[in-house]
Coordinates of C-alpha atoms in Angstrom, one line a residue:
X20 CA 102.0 -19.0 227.1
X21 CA 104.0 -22.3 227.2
X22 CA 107.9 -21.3 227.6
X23 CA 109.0 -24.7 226.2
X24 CA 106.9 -24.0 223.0
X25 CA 108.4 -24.4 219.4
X26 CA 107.8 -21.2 218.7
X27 CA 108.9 -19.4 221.6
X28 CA 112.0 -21.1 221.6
X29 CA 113.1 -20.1 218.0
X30 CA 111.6 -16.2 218.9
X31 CA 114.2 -16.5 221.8
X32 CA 117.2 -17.6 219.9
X33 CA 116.3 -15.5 216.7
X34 CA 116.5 -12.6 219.0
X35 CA 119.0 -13.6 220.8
X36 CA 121.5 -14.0 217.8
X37 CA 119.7 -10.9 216.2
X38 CA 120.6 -8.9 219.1
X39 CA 124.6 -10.5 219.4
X40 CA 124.7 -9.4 216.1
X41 CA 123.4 -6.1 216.3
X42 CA 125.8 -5.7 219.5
X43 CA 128.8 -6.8 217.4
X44 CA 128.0 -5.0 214.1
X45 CA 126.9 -1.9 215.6
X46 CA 129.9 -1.8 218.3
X47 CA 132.6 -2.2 215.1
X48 CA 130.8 0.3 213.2
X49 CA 130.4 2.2 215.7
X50 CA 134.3 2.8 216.2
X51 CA 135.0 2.9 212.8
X52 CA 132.9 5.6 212.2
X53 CA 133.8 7.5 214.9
X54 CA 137.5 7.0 214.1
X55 CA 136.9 8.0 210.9
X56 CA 135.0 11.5 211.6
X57 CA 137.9 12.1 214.5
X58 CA 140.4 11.9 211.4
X59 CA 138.4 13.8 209.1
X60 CA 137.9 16.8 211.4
X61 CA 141.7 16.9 212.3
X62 CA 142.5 16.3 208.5
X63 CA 139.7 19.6 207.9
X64 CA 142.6 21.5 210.5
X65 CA 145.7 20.5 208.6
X66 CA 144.0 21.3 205.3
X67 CA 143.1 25.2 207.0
X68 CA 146.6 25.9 208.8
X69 CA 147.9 25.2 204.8
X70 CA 145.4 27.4 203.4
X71 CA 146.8 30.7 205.5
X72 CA 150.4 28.6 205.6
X73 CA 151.9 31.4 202.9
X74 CA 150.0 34.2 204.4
X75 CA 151.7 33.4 208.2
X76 CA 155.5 32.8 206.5
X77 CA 155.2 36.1 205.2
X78 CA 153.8 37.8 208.6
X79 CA 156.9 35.6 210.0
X80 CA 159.5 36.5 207.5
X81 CA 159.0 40.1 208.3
X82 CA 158.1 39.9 211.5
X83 CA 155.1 41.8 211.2
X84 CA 152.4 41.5 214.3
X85 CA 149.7 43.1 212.4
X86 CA 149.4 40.3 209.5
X87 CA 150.3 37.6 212.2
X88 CA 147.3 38.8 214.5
X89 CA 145.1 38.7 211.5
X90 CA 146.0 35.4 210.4
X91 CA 145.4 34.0 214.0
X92 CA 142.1 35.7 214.1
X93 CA 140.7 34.6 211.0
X94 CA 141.4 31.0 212.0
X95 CA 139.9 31.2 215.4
X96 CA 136.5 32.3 213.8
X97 CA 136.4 28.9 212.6
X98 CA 134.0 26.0 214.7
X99 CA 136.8 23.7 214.8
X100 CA 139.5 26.4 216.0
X101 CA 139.7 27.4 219.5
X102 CA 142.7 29.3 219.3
X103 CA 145.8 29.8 217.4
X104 CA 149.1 31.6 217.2
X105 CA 152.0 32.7 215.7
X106 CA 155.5 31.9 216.4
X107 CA 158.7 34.0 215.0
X108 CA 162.5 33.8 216.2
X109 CA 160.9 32.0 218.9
X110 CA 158.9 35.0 219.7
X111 CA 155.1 35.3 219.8
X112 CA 154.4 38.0 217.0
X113 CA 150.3 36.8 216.6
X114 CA 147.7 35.0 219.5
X115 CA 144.1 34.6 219.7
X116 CA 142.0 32.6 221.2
X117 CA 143.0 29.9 223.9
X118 CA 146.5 28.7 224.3
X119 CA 147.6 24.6 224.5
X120 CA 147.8 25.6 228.5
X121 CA 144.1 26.6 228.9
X122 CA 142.7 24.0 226.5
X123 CA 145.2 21.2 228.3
X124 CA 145.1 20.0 224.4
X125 CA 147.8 19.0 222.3
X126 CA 148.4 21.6 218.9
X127 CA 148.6 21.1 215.4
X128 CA 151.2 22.8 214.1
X129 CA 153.1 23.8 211.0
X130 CA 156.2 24.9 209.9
X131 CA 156.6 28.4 208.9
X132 CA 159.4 28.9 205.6
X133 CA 160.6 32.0 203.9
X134 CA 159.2 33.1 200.9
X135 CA 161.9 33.1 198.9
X136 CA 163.8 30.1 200.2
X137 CA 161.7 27.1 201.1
X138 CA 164.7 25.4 203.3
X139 CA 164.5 28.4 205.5
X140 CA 162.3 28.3 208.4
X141 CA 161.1 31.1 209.4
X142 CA 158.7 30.3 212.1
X143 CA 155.5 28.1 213.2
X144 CA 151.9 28.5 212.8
X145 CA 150.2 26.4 215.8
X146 CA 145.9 26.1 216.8
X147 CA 144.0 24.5 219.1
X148 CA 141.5 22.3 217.7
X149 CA 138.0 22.2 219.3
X150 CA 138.4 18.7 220.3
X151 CA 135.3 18.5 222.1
X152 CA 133.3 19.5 219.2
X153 CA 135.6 16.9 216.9
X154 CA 134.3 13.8 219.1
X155 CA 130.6 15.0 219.7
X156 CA 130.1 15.5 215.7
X157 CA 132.2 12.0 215.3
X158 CA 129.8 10.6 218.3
X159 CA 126.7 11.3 216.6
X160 CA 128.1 9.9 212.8
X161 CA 129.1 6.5 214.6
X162 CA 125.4 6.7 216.5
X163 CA 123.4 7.5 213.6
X164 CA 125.2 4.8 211.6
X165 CA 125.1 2.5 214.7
X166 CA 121.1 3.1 215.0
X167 CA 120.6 2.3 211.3
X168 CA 122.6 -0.8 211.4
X169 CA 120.3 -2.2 214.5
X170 CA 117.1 -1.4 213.0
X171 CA 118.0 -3.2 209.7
X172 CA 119.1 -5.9 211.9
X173 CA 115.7 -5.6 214.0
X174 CA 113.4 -5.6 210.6
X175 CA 115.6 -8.7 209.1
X176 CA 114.6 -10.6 212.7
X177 CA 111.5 -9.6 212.6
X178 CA 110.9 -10.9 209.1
X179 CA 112.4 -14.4 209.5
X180 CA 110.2 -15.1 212.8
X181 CA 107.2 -14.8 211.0
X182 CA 108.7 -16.9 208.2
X183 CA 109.7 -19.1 210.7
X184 CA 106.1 -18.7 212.3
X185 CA 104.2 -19.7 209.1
X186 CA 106.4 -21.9 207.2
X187 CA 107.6 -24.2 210.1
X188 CA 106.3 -23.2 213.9
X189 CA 102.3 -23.3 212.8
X190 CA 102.5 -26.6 211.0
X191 CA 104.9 -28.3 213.4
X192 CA 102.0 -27.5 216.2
X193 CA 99.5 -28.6 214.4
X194 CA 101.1 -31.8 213.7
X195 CA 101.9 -32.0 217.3
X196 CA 98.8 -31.2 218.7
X197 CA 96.6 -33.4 216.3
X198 CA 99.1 -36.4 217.1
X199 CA 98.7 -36.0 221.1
X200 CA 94.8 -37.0 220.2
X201 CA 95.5 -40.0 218.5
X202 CA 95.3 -43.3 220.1
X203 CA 97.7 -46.2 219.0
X204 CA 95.2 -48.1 217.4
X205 CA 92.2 -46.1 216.8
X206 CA 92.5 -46.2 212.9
X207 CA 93.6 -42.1 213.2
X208 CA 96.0 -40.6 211.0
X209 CA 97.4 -36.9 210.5
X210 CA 96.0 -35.1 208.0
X211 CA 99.0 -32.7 206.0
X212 CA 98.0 -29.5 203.8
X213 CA 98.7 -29.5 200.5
X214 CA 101.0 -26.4 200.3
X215 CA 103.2 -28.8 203.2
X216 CA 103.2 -32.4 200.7
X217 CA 106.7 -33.2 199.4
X218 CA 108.6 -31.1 201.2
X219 CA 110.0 -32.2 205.5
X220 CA 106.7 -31.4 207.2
X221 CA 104.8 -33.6 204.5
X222 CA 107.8 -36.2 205.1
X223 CA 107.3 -36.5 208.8
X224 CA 104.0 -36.3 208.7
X225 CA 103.9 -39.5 206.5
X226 CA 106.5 -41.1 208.9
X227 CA 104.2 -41.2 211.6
X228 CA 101.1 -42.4 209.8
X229 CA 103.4 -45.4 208.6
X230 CA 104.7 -45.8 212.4
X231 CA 101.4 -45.7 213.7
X232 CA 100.5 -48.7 211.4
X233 CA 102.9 -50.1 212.3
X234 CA 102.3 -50.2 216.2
X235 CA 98.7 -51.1 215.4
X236 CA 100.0 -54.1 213.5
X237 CA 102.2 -54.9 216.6
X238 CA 99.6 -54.3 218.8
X239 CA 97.8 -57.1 217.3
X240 CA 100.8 -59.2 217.2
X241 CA 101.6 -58.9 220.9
X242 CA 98.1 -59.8 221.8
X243 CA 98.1 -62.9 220.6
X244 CA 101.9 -63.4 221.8
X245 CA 100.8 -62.6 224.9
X246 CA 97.6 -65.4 224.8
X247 CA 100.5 -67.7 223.7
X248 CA 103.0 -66.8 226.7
X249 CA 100.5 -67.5 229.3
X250 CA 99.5 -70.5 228.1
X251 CA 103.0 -71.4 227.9
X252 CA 103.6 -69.7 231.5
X253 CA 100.7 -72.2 232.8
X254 CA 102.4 -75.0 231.6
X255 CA 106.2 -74.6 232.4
X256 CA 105.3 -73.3 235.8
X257 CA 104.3 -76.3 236.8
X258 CA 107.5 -77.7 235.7
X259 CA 109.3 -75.3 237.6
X260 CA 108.0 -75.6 240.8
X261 CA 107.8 -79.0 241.1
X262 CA 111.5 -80.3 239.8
X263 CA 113.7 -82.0 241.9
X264 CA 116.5 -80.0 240.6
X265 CA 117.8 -76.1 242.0
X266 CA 116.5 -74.1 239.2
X267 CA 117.6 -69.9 239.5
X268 CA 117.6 -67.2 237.2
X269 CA 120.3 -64.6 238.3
X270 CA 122.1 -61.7 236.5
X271 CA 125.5 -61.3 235.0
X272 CA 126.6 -59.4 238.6
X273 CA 125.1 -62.4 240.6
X274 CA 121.6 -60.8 241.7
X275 CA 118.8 -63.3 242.3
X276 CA 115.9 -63.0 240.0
X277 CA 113.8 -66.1 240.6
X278 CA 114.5 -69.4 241.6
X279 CA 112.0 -72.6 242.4
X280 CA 111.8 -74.1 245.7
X281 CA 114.6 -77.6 245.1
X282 CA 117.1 -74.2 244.4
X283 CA 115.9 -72.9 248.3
X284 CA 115.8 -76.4 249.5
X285 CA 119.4 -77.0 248.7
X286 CA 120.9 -73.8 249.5
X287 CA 119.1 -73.5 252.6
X288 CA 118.1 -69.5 251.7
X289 CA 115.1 -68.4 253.5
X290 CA 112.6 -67.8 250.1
X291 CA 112.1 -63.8 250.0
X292 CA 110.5 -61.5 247.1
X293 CA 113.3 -60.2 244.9
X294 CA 112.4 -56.7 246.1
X295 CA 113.5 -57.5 249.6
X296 CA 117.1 -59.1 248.3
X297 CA 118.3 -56.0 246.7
X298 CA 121.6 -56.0 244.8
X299 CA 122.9 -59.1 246.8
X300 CA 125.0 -61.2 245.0
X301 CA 123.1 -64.7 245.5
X302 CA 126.3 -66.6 243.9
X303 CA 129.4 -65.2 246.3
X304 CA 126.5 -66.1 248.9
X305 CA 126.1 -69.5 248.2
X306 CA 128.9 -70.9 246.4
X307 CA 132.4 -71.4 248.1
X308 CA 133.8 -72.0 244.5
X309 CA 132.1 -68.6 243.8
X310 CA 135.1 -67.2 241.5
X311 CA 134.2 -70.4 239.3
X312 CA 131.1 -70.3 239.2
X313 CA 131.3 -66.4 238.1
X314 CA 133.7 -67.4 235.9
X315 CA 131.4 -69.9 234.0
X316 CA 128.8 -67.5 234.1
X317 CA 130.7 -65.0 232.0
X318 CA 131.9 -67.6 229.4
X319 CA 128.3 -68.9 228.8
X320 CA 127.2 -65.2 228.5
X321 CA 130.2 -64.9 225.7
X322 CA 130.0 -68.2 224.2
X323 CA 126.0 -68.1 224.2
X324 CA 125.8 -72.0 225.3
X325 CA 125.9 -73.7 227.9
X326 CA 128.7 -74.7 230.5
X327 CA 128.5 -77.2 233.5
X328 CA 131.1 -78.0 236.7
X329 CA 130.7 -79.7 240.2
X330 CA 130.8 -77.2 242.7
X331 CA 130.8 -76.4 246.4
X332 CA 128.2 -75.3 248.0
X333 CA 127.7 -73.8 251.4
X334 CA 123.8 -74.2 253.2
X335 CA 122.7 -71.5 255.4
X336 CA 120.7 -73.6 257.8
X337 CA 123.1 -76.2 258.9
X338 CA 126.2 -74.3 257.9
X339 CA 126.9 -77.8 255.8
X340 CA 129.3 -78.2 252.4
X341 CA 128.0 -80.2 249.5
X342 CA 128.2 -80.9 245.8
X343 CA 126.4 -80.0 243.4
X344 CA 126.5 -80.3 239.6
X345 CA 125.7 -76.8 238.1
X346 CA 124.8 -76.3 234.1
X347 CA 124.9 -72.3 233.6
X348 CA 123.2 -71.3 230.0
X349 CA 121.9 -67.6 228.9
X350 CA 118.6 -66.9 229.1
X351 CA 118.2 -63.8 227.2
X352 CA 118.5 -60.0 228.5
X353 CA 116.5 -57.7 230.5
X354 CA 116.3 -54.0 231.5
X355 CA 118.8 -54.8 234.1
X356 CA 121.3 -56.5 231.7
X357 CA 121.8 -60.3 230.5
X358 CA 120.8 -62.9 232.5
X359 CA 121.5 -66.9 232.5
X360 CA 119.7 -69.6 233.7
X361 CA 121.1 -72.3 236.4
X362 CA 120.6 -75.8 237.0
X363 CA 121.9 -77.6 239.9
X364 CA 122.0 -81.2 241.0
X365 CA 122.9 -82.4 244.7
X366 CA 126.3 -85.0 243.9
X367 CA 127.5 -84.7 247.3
X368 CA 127.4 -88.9 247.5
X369 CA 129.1 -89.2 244.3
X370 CA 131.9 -86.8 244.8
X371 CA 132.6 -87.7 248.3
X372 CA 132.7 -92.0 247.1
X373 CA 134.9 -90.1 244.3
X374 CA 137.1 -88.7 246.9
X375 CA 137.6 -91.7 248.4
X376 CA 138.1 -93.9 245.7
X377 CA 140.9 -91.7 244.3
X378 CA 142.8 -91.0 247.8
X379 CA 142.9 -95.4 247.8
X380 CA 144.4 -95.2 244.8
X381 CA 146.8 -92.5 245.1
X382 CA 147.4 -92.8 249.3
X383 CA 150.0 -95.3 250.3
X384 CA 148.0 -96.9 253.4
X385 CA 150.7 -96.9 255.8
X386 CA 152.2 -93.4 256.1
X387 CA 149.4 -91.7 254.5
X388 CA 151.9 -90.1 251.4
X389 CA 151.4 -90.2 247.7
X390 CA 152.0 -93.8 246.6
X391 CA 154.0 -94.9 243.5
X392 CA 151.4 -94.1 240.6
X393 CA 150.6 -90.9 242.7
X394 CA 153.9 -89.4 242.3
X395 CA 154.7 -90.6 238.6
X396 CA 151.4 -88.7 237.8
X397 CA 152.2 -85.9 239.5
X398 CA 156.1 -85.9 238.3
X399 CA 154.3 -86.3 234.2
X400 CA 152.3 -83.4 235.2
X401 CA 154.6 -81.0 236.0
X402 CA 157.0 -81.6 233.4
X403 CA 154.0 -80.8 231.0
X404 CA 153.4 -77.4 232.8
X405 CA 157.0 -76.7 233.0
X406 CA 157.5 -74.1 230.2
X407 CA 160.5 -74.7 227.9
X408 CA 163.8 -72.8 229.8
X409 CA 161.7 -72.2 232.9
X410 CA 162.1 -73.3 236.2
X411 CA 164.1 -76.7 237.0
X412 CA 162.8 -79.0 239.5
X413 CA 164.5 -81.6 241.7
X414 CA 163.7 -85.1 242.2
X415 CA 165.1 -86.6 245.1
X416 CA 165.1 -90.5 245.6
X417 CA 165.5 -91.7 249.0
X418 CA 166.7 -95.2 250.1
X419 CA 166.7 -95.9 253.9
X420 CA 169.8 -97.4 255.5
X421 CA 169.7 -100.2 258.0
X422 CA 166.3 -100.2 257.2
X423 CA 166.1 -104.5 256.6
X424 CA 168.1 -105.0 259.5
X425 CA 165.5 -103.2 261.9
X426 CA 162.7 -104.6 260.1
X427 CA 164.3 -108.8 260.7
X428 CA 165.6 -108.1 264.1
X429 CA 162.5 -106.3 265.7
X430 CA 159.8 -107.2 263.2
X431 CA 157.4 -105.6 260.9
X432 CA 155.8 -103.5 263.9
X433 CA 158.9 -101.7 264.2
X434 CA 159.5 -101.5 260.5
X435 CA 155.9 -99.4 260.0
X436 CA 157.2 -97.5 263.1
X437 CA 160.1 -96.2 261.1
X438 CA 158.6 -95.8 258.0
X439 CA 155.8 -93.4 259.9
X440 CA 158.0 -91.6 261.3
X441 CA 160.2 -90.9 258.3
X442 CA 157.0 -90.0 256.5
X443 CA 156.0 -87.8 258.8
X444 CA 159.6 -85.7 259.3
X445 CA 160.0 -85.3 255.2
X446 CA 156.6 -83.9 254.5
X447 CA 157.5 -81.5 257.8
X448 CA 161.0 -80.6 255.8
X449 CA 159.6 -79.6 252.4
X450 CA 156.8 -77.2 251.4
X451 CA 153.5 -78.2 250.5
X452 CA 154.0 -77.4 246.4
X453 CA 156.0 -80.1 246.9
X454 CA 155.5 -83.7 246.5
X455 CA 156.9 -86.0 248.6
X456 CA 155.9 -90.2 247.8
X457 CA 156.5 -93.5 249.0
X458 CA 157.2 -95.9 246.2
X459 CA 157.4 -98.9 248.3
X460 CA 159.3 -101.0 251.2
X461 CA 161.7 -98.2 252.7
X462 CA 162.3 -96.3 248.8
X463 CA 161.0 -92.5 249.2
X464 CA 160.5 -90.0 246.5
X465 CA 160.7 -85.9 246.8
X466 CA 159.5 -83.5 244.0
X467 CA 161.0 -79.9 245.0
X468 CA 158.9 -77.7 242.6
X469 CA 160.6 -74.3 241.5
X470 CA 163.8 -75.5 243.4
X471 CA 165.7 -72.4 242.4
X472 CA 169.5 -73.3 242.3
X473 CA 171.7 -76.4 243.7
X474 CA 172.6 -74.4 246.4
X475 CA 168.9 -74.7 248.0
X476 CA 169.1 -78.2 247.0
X477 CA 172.0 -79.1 248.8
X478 CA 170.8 -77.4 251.7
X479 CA 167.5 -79.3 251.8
X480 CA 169.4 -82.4 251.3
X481 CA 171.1 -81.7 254.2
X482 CA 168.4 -80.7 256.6
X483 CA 167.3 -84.3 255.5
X484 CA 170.3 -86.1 256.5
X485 CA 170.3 -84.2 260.1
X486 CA 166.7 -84.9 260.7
X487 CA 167.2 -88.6 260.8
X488 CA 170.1 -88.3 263.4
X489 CA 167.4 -88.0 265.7
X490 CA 166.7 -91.6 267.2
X491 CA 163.6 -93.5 266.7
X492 CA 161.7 -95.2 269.3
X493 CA 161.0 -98.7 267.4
X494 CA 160.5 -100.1 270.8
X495 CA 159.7 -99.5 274.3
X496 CA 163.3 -98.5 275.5
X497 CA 164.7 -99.4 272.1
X498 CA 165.7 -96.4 269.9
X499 CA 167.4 -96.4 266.5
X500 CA 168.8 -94.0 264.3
X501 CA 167.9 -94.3 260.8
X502 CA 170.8 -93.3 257.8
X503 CA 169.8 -92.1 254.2
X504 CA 171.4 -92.6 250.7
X505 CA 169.8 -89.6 248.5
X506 CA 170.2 -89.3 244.9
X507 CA 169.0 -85.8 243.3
X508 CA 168.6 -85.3 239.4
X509 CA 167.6 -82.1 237.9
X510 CA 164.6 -81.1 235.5
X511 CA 165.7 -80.5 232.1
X512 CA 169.5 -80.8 232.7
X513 CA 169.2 -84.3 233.4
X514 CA 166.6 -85.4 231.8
X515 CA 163.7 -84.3 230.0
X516 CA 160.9 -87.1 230.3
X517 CA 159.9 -88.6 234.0
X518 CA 161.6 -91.8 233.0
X519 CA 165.2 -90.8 232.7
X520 CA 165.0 -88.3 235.6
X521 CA 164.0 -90.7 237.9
X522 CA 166.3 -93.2 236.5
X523 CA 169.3 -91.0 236.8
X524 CA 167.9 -89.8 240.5
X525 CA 168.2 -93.7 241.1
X526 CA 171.6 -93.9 239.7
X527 CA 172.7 -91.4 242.2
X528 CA 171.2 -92.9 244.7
X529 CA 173.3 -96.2 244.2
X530 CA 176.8 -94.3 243.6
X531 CA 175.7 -93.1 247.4
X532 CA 175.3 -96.6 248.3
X533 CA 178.7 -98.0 247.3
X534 CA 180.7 -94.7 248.7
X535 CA 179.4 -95.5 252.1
X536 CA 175.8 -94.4 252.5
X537 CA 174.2 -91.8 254.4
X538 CA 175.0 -88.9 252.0
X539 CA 173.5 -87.6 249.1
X540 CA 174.7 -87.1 245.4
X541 CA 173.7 -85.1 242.3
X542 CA 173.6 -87.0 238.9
X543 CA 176.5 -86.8 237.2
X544 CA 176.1 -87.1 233.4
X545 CA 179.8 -87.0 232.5
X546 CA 180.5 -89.8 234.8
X547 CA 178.2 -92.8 235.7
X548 CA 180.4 -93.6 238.6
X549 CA 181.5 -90.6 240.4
X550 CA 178.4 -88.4 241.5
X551 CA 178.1 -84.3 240.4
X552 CA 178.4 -83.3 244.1
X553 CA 178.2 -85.3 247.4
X554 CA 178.7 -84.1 251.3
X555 CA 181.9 -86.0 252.0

């Protein structure tokens, strides 16, 4: 007998909630009956101590024993009764049977009240019911009705498994067993009985016959698919293997799923079956710009085209960095999740000439800083990426002092001399967020990005102007000390394009020149000859 059967499993849960049921039904029943035969045999006391009520009020009105003791005994020959007694002017005056203290039971009792005047009591009539007998008879009520309910409830169970059986169970494993023969696409079909058409076993039935057509007819269609593909395979194959370019398939998570031989060739990677790489994640492996290159990975997964960037790329072999031009599209989805397609190119010549060409143009020669063009760019820049009301910036233009005398008396030698060295002790004095240019001859410019207040500026300012007291060696035995005029305008509050704050930097600069040099001054808007603030 198969446990995991249809049939077995609706026998099991019919008789499981059959027999809930019956355990619920049969356990309220059960207490209700008994409840109520417990009240009707104590209800059948009451109504006898009333019957023989006026017979004991008179024994107890005139205190005669005889009556009492007659009354007490003709109650006590009742079932229910197991003894009983009479009570006048708090004196016994009739007993029989046993007392509350043998039976441990509680009485029923009843008042006792003269004949003649109902407000006066005369005495009490008290019994001892047979409580034993009370709960056995209400025992077997509440069991009888108890055992009825739960063969009802057995019969109904009994009846709706075979309904269950017949109507449902039989067919179902008849359908089931007759489809476990059939082939897809052996031109079978189940066959239903006719009491079964139109109604849910008919249905079913006649959803299968129409989903096994319809798996024969995609049988058929994925055969010749299939003929297709591998001629397709054949011919793209050969594509693959032999292009020039790093072609890999990988996985939104980075995992390696194929790749041709330029991919292995440029990466330097060791070619291994995809079983033996695991879960590695082939991109954080081989790209330094790895975050990127994840990064364009996701978008062409969300965008569903393709997206390209030069990247870095780090070979296993010789440990080398190069360039290479990566296009990432999606290639469709697997069991293992989406997947895109990569393409990469080898550009390391053309970005390094790149390099080169753009440090030419944006490199003064001499000291190695940013040159003019450099630091206009880079000052346009940042006030486009400054938000409105967010951080200011300084820009601090620096003019040297003495710097044409040097340069006539000593020469041009010592003039570069300086200029090096002055280079070389500002970049040292800032951080490197900032930008710090040489615009030409002995005229420096100093971006201080996110300067925070004047307070910092000042103080950088001034670590300026006490660098320079150090002399420079211009010479063999010859040393100079170089002065400064510094002019600082603020990003937006004096100015809000690159043009006017430079030109207001420049104007500070000059109101430093004509106050005596070697100082620096902030822009003063109000005033175009006084400066904001200056160390005098």
């Amino acid at each position: 007998m198969n446990i995991q059967s249809l049939h077995i499993k609706v026998s099991l849960s019919v008789a499981a909630a059959a027999l809930f049921v019956v355990l619920l039904s049969s356990q309220f029943f059960y207490q209700r009956s008994y409840e109520k035969s417990f009240a009707d045999s104590e209800r059948s006391v009451q109504q006898l101590l009333e019957t023989v009520q006026a017979t004991a009020a008179i024994a107890a009105y005139v205190g005669n024993r005889e009556l009492a003791q007659q009354v007490v005994t003709g109650l006590t020959q009742n079932d229910i009764v197991v003894g009983a007694k009479i009570v006048a002017n708090k004196e016994i005056i009739g007993q029989h049977g046993r007392t509350n203290a043998d039976a441990k039971q509680q009485l029923i009792s009843i008042s006792l009240n003269a004949p003649f005047d109902e407000k006066e009591k005369v005495g009490e009539l008290a019994v001892v019911p047979n409580f034993p007998l009370i709960a056995l008879r209400a025992r077997d009520s509440a069991m009888a009705t108890a055992i009825g309910l739960a063969a009802q409830a057995a019969v109904v169970a009994l009846l709706v498994l075979i309904l269950v059986y017949w109507m449902m169970t039989r067919p179902l494993s008849y359908l089931s067993g007759r489809l476990h023969r059939i082939t897809p696409g052996d031109g079978n079909r189940l066959d239903v009985a006719g009491v079964h058409r139109g109604d849910e076993i008919g249905l079913l039935a006649g959803d299968i016959n129409a989903l096994l057509h319809t798996v024969e007819t995609m049988l058929e269609e994925e055969r010749q698919l299939r003929h297709r593909v591998e001629l397709l395979e054949t011919r793209f194959r050969g594509i693959f293997e032999d292009s020039s370019a790093g072609i890999f398939l990988v996985r939104e998570r980075g995992t390696l799923v194929t790749a041709n031989p330029a991919f292995f060739h440029l990466t330097g990677l060791t070619e291994i079956p995809q079983s033996a790489t695991g879960d590695d994640n082939i991109i954080a492996r081989v790209f330094l710009d790895h975050e990127q290159a994840s990064s364009l990975i996701k978008l062409s997964l969300i965008s569903k085209r393709p997206h390209s960037a030069d990247l870095r790329i780090r070979t296993e072999q010789d440990n080398q960095v190069r360039w290479v031009h990566c296009i990432f599209s999606p290639a469709g989805n697997t069991q293992q999740g989406a997947t895109v397609e990569g393409v990469m190119y080898d550009v390391t010549q053309r970005k390094y000439s790149e390099e080169r060409i753009r440090e030419l143009a944006e490199k003064d020669s001499l000291t190695g800083l940013s040159n003019r063009q450099a630091a206009e760019s880079a000052l346009e820049e940042l006030i486009q990426q400054a938000p409105v009301g967010g951080k200011e910036f300084a820009v601090m233009l620096i003019d040297l002092d003495r710097f044409k005398t040097i340069n006539d008396t000593y020469g041009h030698d010592a003039g570069d001399k300086v200029l090096v060295t002055i280079a070389a002790r500002l970049r040292k004095l800032v951080r490197d967020s900032d930008v710090v240019a040489r615009l030409g001859g002995d005229e420096f410019l100093l971006i201080l990005n996110h300067a925070g207040n004047i307070d910092t500026i000042k103080r950088i300012a001034q670590k300026i102007l006490d660098a320079q007291q150090a002399p420079i060696e211009i010479q063999p035995g010859v040393l100079e000390k170089i002065g400064m005029s510094i002019g600082i305008a603020l990003y937006p509050e004096h100015g809000d394009n690159a043009l006017s704050v430079r030109k207001h930097a420049d104007q500070a600069m000059y109101i430093v020149k004509r106050q005596g040099k070697n100082n620096y001054a902030f822009y003063d808007p109000s005033d175009n000859d006084l400066p904001l603030t200056a160390n005098n």
